[in-house]
């Protein structure tokens, strides 16, 4: 409490209990200490609040007005504290979340109902965008980030792995054949994803380390879902993220190309501005996402024993 609020609280107790001694007991003070607090309040307001005698205390007109108003103010403060404490125990209010378009549509949107079922007083404001946003400047509580993390002001919690494969349709392989080594990708139609740092230079990891291959092709796009559809249509070889292409691999619409190689390892993170005084609602959603999107993720587990490079569970 501030000094002024403490003075009013002590004054209200004196009037309510009718005694300096009983007010002192309630506040853990001495009766002389309580008397000094009331005197200080009277000096600050330049008005007498109590008429003191050896047998009783009586309120002046100003004292009665302050007592009535003070009781209301203290009650409202107690209510505000109770509401703040309840909010810290039970997540409530609006939480603003940002996520990449494809991942958000496929894997965050399905989590909205179970999240609301768990925290019914929580409202989610979800923005799907592949634009790199500044969480602090734009007032976003948390964001899903895939790949390298660059903003050192943010706290990051790793969620699941993000495997990125080379894929093509069976029809493309029948017409053009499959490359036998990474260098042959330069001779194929490759579908270019412009969100990569170097879209036309694919860095692949294999048993012999990392190789870099220049590529080109007939379709260039900033949306991975579009390139997946182009690959399924037989237009070329694409980088496919397993969170988006698992169903196509299982159905046979896509097959792996150069299965001994993958794009360099990546991961999905949830990031938020600060761990200091982290609100209950942000902590609850971060924990929920970590629980719902563990590593290895469900879409990779579904490929075990069915797609080359995804070994059966032990």
Short mmCIF file of C-alpha atoms in Angstrom, two decimals:
data_model
loop_
_atom_site.label_atom_id
_atom_site.label_comp_id
_atom_site.label_asym_id
_atom_site.label_seq_id
_atom_site.Cartn_x
_atom_site.Cartn_y
_atom_site.Cartn_z
CA UNK A 1 0.00 0.00 0.00
CA UNK A 2 1.04 3.62 -0.52
CA UNK A 3 1.52 5.86 2.52
CA UNK A 4 -1.82 7.62 1.84
CA UNK A 5 -3.71 4.33 1.51
CA UNK A 6 -2.17 3.02 4.74
CA UNK A 7 -3.25 6.18 6.58
CA UNK A 8 -6.83 5.82 5.36
CA UNK A 9 -6.87 2.10 6.20
CA UNK A 10 -5.70 2.82 9.76
CA UNK A 11 -8.23 5.66 10.14
CA UNK A 12 -11.10 3.45 8.93
CA UNK A 13 -10.08 0.73 11.40
CA UNK A 14 -10.03 3.22 14.30
CA UNK A 15 -13.56 4.36 13.48
CA UNK A 16 -14.89 0.87 12.76
CA UNK A 17 -13.43 -0.61 15.97
CA UNK A 18 -13.94 2.52 18.08
CA UNK A 19 -10.51 2.25 19.62
CA UNK A 20 -6.89 3.13 18.89
CA UNK A 21 -5.80 0.02 20.81
CA UNK A 22 -7.95 -2.38 18.78
CA UNK A 23 -6.93 -0.73 15.50
CA UNK A 24 -3.30 -1.08 16.59
CA UNK A 25 -3.83 -4.79 17.19
CA UNK A 26 -5.42 -5.26 13.75
CA UNK A 27 -2.54 -3.49 11.97
CA UNK A 28 0.31 -4.87 14.10
CA UNK A 29 1.16 -1.44 15.50
CA UNK A 30 1.25 0.25 18.89
CA UNK A 31 -1.64 2.51 20.00
CA UNK A 32 0.71 5.50 19.96
CA UNK A 33 1.76 4.57 16.41
CA UNK A 34 -1.88 4.50 15.30
CA UNK A 35 -2.46 7.88 16.93
CA UNK A 36 0.51 9.35 15.04
CA UNK A 37 -0.82 7.98 11.71
CA UNK A 38 -4.22 9.60 12.27
CA UNK A 39 -2.59 12.87 13.32
CA UNK A 40 -0.42 12.82 10.21
CA UNK A 41 -3.50 12.24 8.04
CA UNK A 42 -5.26 15.20 9.69
CA UNK A 43 -2.20 17.40 9.10
CA UNK A 44 -1.97 16.39 5.45
CA UNK A 45 -5.68 17.11 4.88
CA UNK A 46 -5.59 20.24 7.11
CA UNK A 47 -8.82 19.18 8.82
CA UNK A 48 -9.77 17.51 12.10
CA UNK A 49 -11.28 14.05 11.60
CA UNK A 50 -11.78 12.81 15.17
CA UNK A 51 -12.80 14.42 18.42
CA UNK A 52 -10.80 12.61 21.11
CA UNK A 53 -11.70 12.29 24.74
CA UNK A 54 -10.58 9.94 27.49
CA UNK A 55 -13.76 7.89 27.16
CA UNK A 56 -14.77 7.93 23.50
CA UNK A 57 -13.98 8.91 19.93
CA UNK A 58 -16.41 10.83 17.78
CA UNK A 59 -16.28 11.75 14.13
CA UNK A 60 -16.32 15.27 12.82
CA UNK A 61 -18.37 16.00 9.70
CA UNK A 62 -15.20 15.74 7.58
CA UNK A 63 -14.21 12.55 9.38
CA UNK A 64 -17.59 10.93 8.68
CA UNK A 65 -17.32 11.79 4.98
CA UNK A 66 -13.77 10.36 4.77
CA UNK A 67 -14.84 7.23 6.64
CA UNK A 68 -17.66 6.51 4.18
CA UNK A 69 -15.50 7.19 1.12
CA UNK A 70 -12.50 5.39 2.60
CA UNK A 71 -14.51 2.22 3.25
CA UNK A 72 -15.62 2.14 -0.41
CA UNK A 73 -12.10 2.74 -1.71
CA UNK A 74 -10.59 0.02 0.48
CA UNK A 75 -13.32 -2.43 -0.54
CA UNK A 76 -12.65 -1.74 -4.24
CA UNK A 77 -8.91 -2.23 -3.69
CA UNK A 78 -9.58 -5.58 -2.02
CA UNK A 79 -11.79 -6.62 -4.94
CA UNK A 80 -9.12 -5.56 -7.45
CA UNK A 81 -6.49 -7.59 -5.60
CA UNK A 82 -8.80 -10.62 -5.49
CA UNK A 83 -9.48 -10.37 -9.23
CA UNK A 84 -5.77 -10.05 -10.01
CA UNK A 85 -5.00 -13.09 -7.85
CA UNK A 86 -7.78 -15.10 -9.50
CA UNK A 87 -6.48 -14.13 -12.95
CA UNK A 88 -3.03 -15.37 -12.00
CA UNK A 89 -4.52 -18.77 -11.09
CA UNK A 90 -7.03 -19.07 -13.92
CA UNK A 91 -5.90 -17.83 -17.35
CA UNK A 92 -8.38 -15.34 -18.74
CA UNK A 93 -8.55 -12.48 -21.18
CA UNK A 94 -7.28 -12.06 -24.74
CA UNK A 95 -4.02 -13.62 -25.92
CA UNK A 96 -2.56 -12.59 -29.28
CA UNK A 97 -0.80 -15.37 -31.20
CA UNK A 98 1.09 -15.21 -34.50
CA UNK A 99 1.93 -18.27 -36.63
CA UNK A 100 3.11 -19.05 -40.18
CA UNK A 101 0.21 -19.56 -42.57
CA UNK A 102 0.57 -23.26 -43.44
CA UNK A 103 1.70 -24.50 -40.05
CA UNK A 104 -0.91 -22.37 -38.33
CA UNK A 105 -3.76 -23.58 -40.52
CA UNK A 106 -2.78 -27.25 -40.28
CA UNK A 107 -1.54 -27.54 -36.68
CA UNK A 108 -2.50 -24.49 -34.59
CA UNK A 109 -6.12 -24.07 -35.69
CA UNK A 110 -6.99 -27.69 -34.64
CA UNK A 111 -5.65 -26.88 -31.15
CA UNK A 112 -8.00 -23.94 -30.58
CA UNK A 113 -10.92 -26.05 -29.33
CA UNK A 114 -8.91 -28.16 -26.85
CA UNK A 115 -7.20 -24.98 -25.64
CA UNK A 116 -10.56 -23.29 -25.08
CA UNK A 117 -11.95 -26.44 -23.45
CA UNK A 118 -9.10 -26.30 -20.94
CA UNK A 119 -9.23 -22.52 -20.41
CA UNK A 120 -12.80 -21.36 -21.17
CA UNK A 121 -12.15 -17.77 -20.02
CA UNK A 122 -9.35 -17.35 -22.55
CA UNK A 123 -9.94 -15.63 -25.91
CA UNK A 124 -7.45 -16.28 -28.73
CA UNK A 125 -6.64 -13.67 -31.34
CA UNK A 126 -4.77 -15.67 -33.99
CA UNK A 127 -2.92 -14.02 -36.87
CA UNK A 128 -1.61 -16.27 -39.65
CA UNK A 129 1.16 -14.56 -41.57
CA UNK A 130 4.50 -15.45 -43.11
CA UNK A 131 5.63 -11.89 -42.44
CA UNK A 132 8.37 -11.64 -39.80
CA UNK A 133 6.78 -9.50 -37.09
CA UNK A 134 8.22 -7.66 -34.10
CA UNK A 135 6.27 -9.08 -31.16
CA UNK A 136 7.10 -6.19 -28.85
CA UNK A 137 6.26 -3.41 -31.32
CA UNK A 138 3.02 -5.09 -32.46
CA UNK A 139 1.81 -6.17 -29.02
CA UNK A 140 1.78 -9.91 -29.79
CA UNK A 141 1.97 -12.22 -26.77
CA UNK A 142 3.63 -15.17 -28.47
CA UNK A 143 4.52 -16.50 -31.90
CA UNK A 144 5.35 -19.77 -33.61
CA UNK A 145 8.69 -19.58 -35.37
CA UNK A 146 10.16 -22.23 -37.69
CA UNK A 147 13.87 -22.33 -38.39
CA UNK A 148 16.61 -19.99 -37.21
CA UNK A 149 15.85 -17.66 -34.31
CA UNK A 150 17.30 -14.19 -34.65
CA UNK A 151 15.64 -11.81 -32.16
CA UNK A 152 17.72 -12.01 -28.97
CA UNK A 153 15.06 -10.06 -27.04
CA UNK A 154 12.74 -13.07 -27.19
CA UNK A 155 12.57 -16.15 -25.01
CA UNK A 156 12.25 -19.34 -27.07
CA UNK A 157 10.91 -22.77 -26.11
CA UNK A 158 11.54 -25.62 -28.50
CA UNK A 159 8.46 -27.55 -29.52
CA UNK A 160 8.98 -30.20 -32.20
CA UNK A 161 11.46 -31.06 -34.90
CA UNK A 162 10.89 -29.86 -38.46
CA UNK A 163 12.15 -32.32 -41.07
CA UNK A 164 12.46 -31.04 -44.65
CA UNK A 165 12.71 -33.59 -47.45
CA UNK A 166 13.11 -33.70 -51.22
CA UNK A 167 9.90 -34.95 -52.80
CA UNK A 168 8.31 -35.39 -56.23
CA UNK A 169 5.30 -37.13 -57.73
CA UNK A 170 5.62 -40.66 -59.15
CA UNK A 171 4.60 -39.21 -62.53
CA UNK A 172 7.53 -36.78 -62.49
CA UNK A 173 9.94 -39.59 -61.62
CA UNK A 174 8.58 -41.73 -64.48
CA UNK A 175 9.06 -38.90 -66.99
CA UNK A 176 12.39 -37.50 -65.81
CA UNK A 177 13.94 -40.20 -63.68
CA UNK A 178 15.21 -39.76 -60.13
CA UNK A 179 18.51 -37.99 -59.37
CA UNK A 180 21.11 -40.39 -57.99
CA UNK A 181 23.21 -37.77 -56.22
CA UNK A 182 22.66 -34.13 -55.15
CA UNK A 183 24.65 -32.60 -58.03
CA UNK A 184 22.08 -34.00 -60.51
CA UNK A 185 19.40 -31.73 -59.01
CA UNK A 186 20.82 -28.96 -61.19
CA UNK A 187 19.56 -30.89 -64.22
CA UNK A 188 16.00 -31.25 -62.87
CA UNK A 189 12.97 -29.01 -62.57
CA UNK A 190 13.11 -27.79 -58.96
CA UNK A 191 10.33 -25.83 -57.30
CA UNK A 192 11.72 -22.73 -55.59
CA UNK A 193 10.59 -21.68 -52.10
CA UNK A 194 11.45 -18.00 -51.71
CA UNK A 195 11.21 -18.00 -47.91
CA UNK A 196 14.56 -19.80 -47.72
CA UNK A 197 17.59 -17.63 -47.07
CA UNK A 198 19.08 -18.71 -50.42
CA UNK A 199 16.13 -20.10 -52.40
CA UNK A 200 18.15 -21.24 -55.42
CA UNK A 201 20.98 -22.83 -53.45
CA UNK A 202 19.83 -25.97 -51.67
CA UNK A 203 21.94 -27.10 -48.68
CA UNK A 204 21.46 -30.79 -48.00
CA UNK A 205 22.77 -32.94 -45.15
CA UNK A 206 23.82 -36.54 -45.76
CA UNK A 207 26.21 -39.17 -44.49
CA UNK A 208 29.15 -37.32 -46.00
CA UNK A 209 28.19 -33.94 -44.52
CA UNK A 210 26.57 -30.88 -46.07
CA UNK A 211 26.47 -30.27 -49.81
CA UNK A 212 25.23 -27.14 -51.60
CA UNK A 213 23.55 -27.42 -55.00
CA UNK A 214 22.37 -24.63 -57.35
CA UNK A 215 18.81 -25.27 -58.56
CA UNK A 216 16.26 -23.72 -60.91
CA UNK A 217 12.77 -24.55 -62.04
CA UNK A 218 9.42 -23.55 -63.52
CA UNK A 219 7.59 -22.47 -60.34
CA UNK A 220 8.68 -19.96 -57.71
CA UNK A 221 6.49 -19.22 -54.68
CA UNK A 222 6.62 -17.98 -51.08
CA UNK A 223 4.03 -20.54 -49.92
CA UNK A 224 5.07 -24.12 -49.22
CA UNK A 225 1.56 -25.48 -49.62
CA UNK A 226 1.43 -24.17 -53.19
CA UNK A 227 4.75 -25.84 -54.01
CA UNK A 228 3.53 -29.12 -52.49
CA UNK A 229 0.51 -29.02 -54.82
CA UNK A 230 2.82 -28.21 -57.75
CA UNK A 231 4.98 -31.21 -56.87
CA UNK A 232 1.91 -33.46 -56.66
CA UNK A 233 0.91 -32.22 -60.12
CA UNK A 234 4.27 -33.41 -61.50
CA UNK A 235 5.84 -29.98 -62.05
CA UNK A 236 9.12 -30.76 -60.33
CA UNK A 237 11.08 -31.65 -57.20
CA UNK A 238 10.23 -29.66 -54.09
CA UNK A 239 11.39 -29.15 -50.55
CA UNK A 240 8.59 -30.64 -48.48
CA UNK A 241 8.16 -30.13 -44.74
CA UNK A 242 6.82 -33.26 -43.11
CA UNK A 243 4.16 -31.33 -41.14
CA UNK A 244 2.57 -30.52 -44.52
CA UNK A 245 3.40 -33.50 -46.76
CA UNK A 246 2.98 -36.51 -44.45
CA UNK A 247 -0.47 -37.38 -45.85
CA UNK A 248 0.80 -37.12 -49.44
CA UNK A 249 3.72 -39.44 -48.64
CA UNK A 250 1.39 -41.97 -47.01
CA UNK A 251 -1.06 -41.87 -49.93
CA UNK A 252 1.70 -42.18 -52.54
CA UNK A 253 0.93 -38.80 -54.14
CA UNK A 254 4.53 -37.87 -53.32
CA UNK A 255 7.67 -39.96 -52.93
CA UNK A 256 11.03 -39.14 -51.47
CA UNK A 257 13.87 -38.11 -53.77
CA UNK A 258 17.47 -38.74 -52.64
CA UNK A 259 16.24 -40.25 -49.35
CA UNK A 260 19.79 -40.27 -47.96
CA UNK A 261 19.65 -36.46 -47.90
CA UNK A 262 17.52 -33.89 -46.13
CA UNK A 263 17.66 -30.15 -45.78
CA UNK A 264 19.64 -29.06 -42.74
CA UNK A 265 17.93 -29.73 -39.37
CA UNK A 266 15.34 -27.25 -38.21
CA UNK A 267 12.82 -26.95 -35.39
CA UNK A 268 9.54 -25.32 -34.40
CA UNK A 269 9.70 -22.90 -31.45
CA UNK A 270 7.25 -20.78 -29.52
CA UNK A 271 8.72 -17.38 -28.69
CA UNK A 272 7.54 -14.63 -26.35
CA UNK A 273 8.98 -11.29 -25.24
CA UNK A 274 10.14 -11.94 -21.66
CA UNK A 275 10.24 -14.59 -18.96
CA UNK A 276 10.10 -11.89 -16.26
CA UNK A 277 6.62 -11.46 -14.78
CA UNK A 278 5.26 -13.82 -17.43
CA UNK A 279 1.48 -13.64 -17.29
CA UNK A 280 -0.45 -16.73 -16.36
CA UNK A 281 -2.25 -16.79 -19.71
CA UNK A 282 0.99 -16.74 -21.74
CA UNK A 283 2.62 -19.39 -19.54
CA UNK A 284 -0.49 -21.57 -19.82
CA UNK A 285 -0.59 -21.37 -23.63
CA UNK A 286 3.16 -21.98 -23.95
CA UNK A 287 2.87 -25.08 -21.74
CA UNK A 288 -0.17 -26.25 -23.71
CA UNK A 289 1.71 -25.92 -27.02
CA UNK A 290 4.71 -27.80 -25.62
CA UNK A 291 2.38 -30.59 -24.51
CA UNK A 292 0.49 -30.68 -27.83
CA UNK A 293 3.48 -30.41 -30.20
CA UNK A 294 6.18 -32.63 -28.73
CA UNK A 295 9.20 -33.98 -30.58
CA UNK A 296 9.11 -36.14 -32.58
CA UNK A 297 5.74 -34.82 -33.75
CA UNK A 298 2.72 -36.96 -34.53
CA UNK A 299 3.05 -36.48 -38.30
CA UNK A 300 6.60 -37.90 -38.28
CA UNK A 301 5.52 -40.81 -36.08
CA UNK A 302 2.83 -41.63 -38.65
CA UNK A 303 5.57 -42.13 -41.28
CA UNK A 304 7.56 -44.66 -39.24
CA UNK A 305 8.01 -47.93 -41.08
CA UNK A 306 6.05 -46.63 -44.09
CA UNK A 307 8.39 -44.08 -45.70
CA UNK A 308 12.10 -44.44 -46.36
CA UNK A 309 14.13 -42.72 -43.67
CA UNK A 310 11.49 -43.10 -40.97
CA UNK A 311 12.42 -46.25 -39.11
CA UNK A 312 9.78 -48.38 -37.35
CA UNK A 313 9.30 -47.67 -33.64
CA UNK A 314 11.41 -49.96 -31.44
#
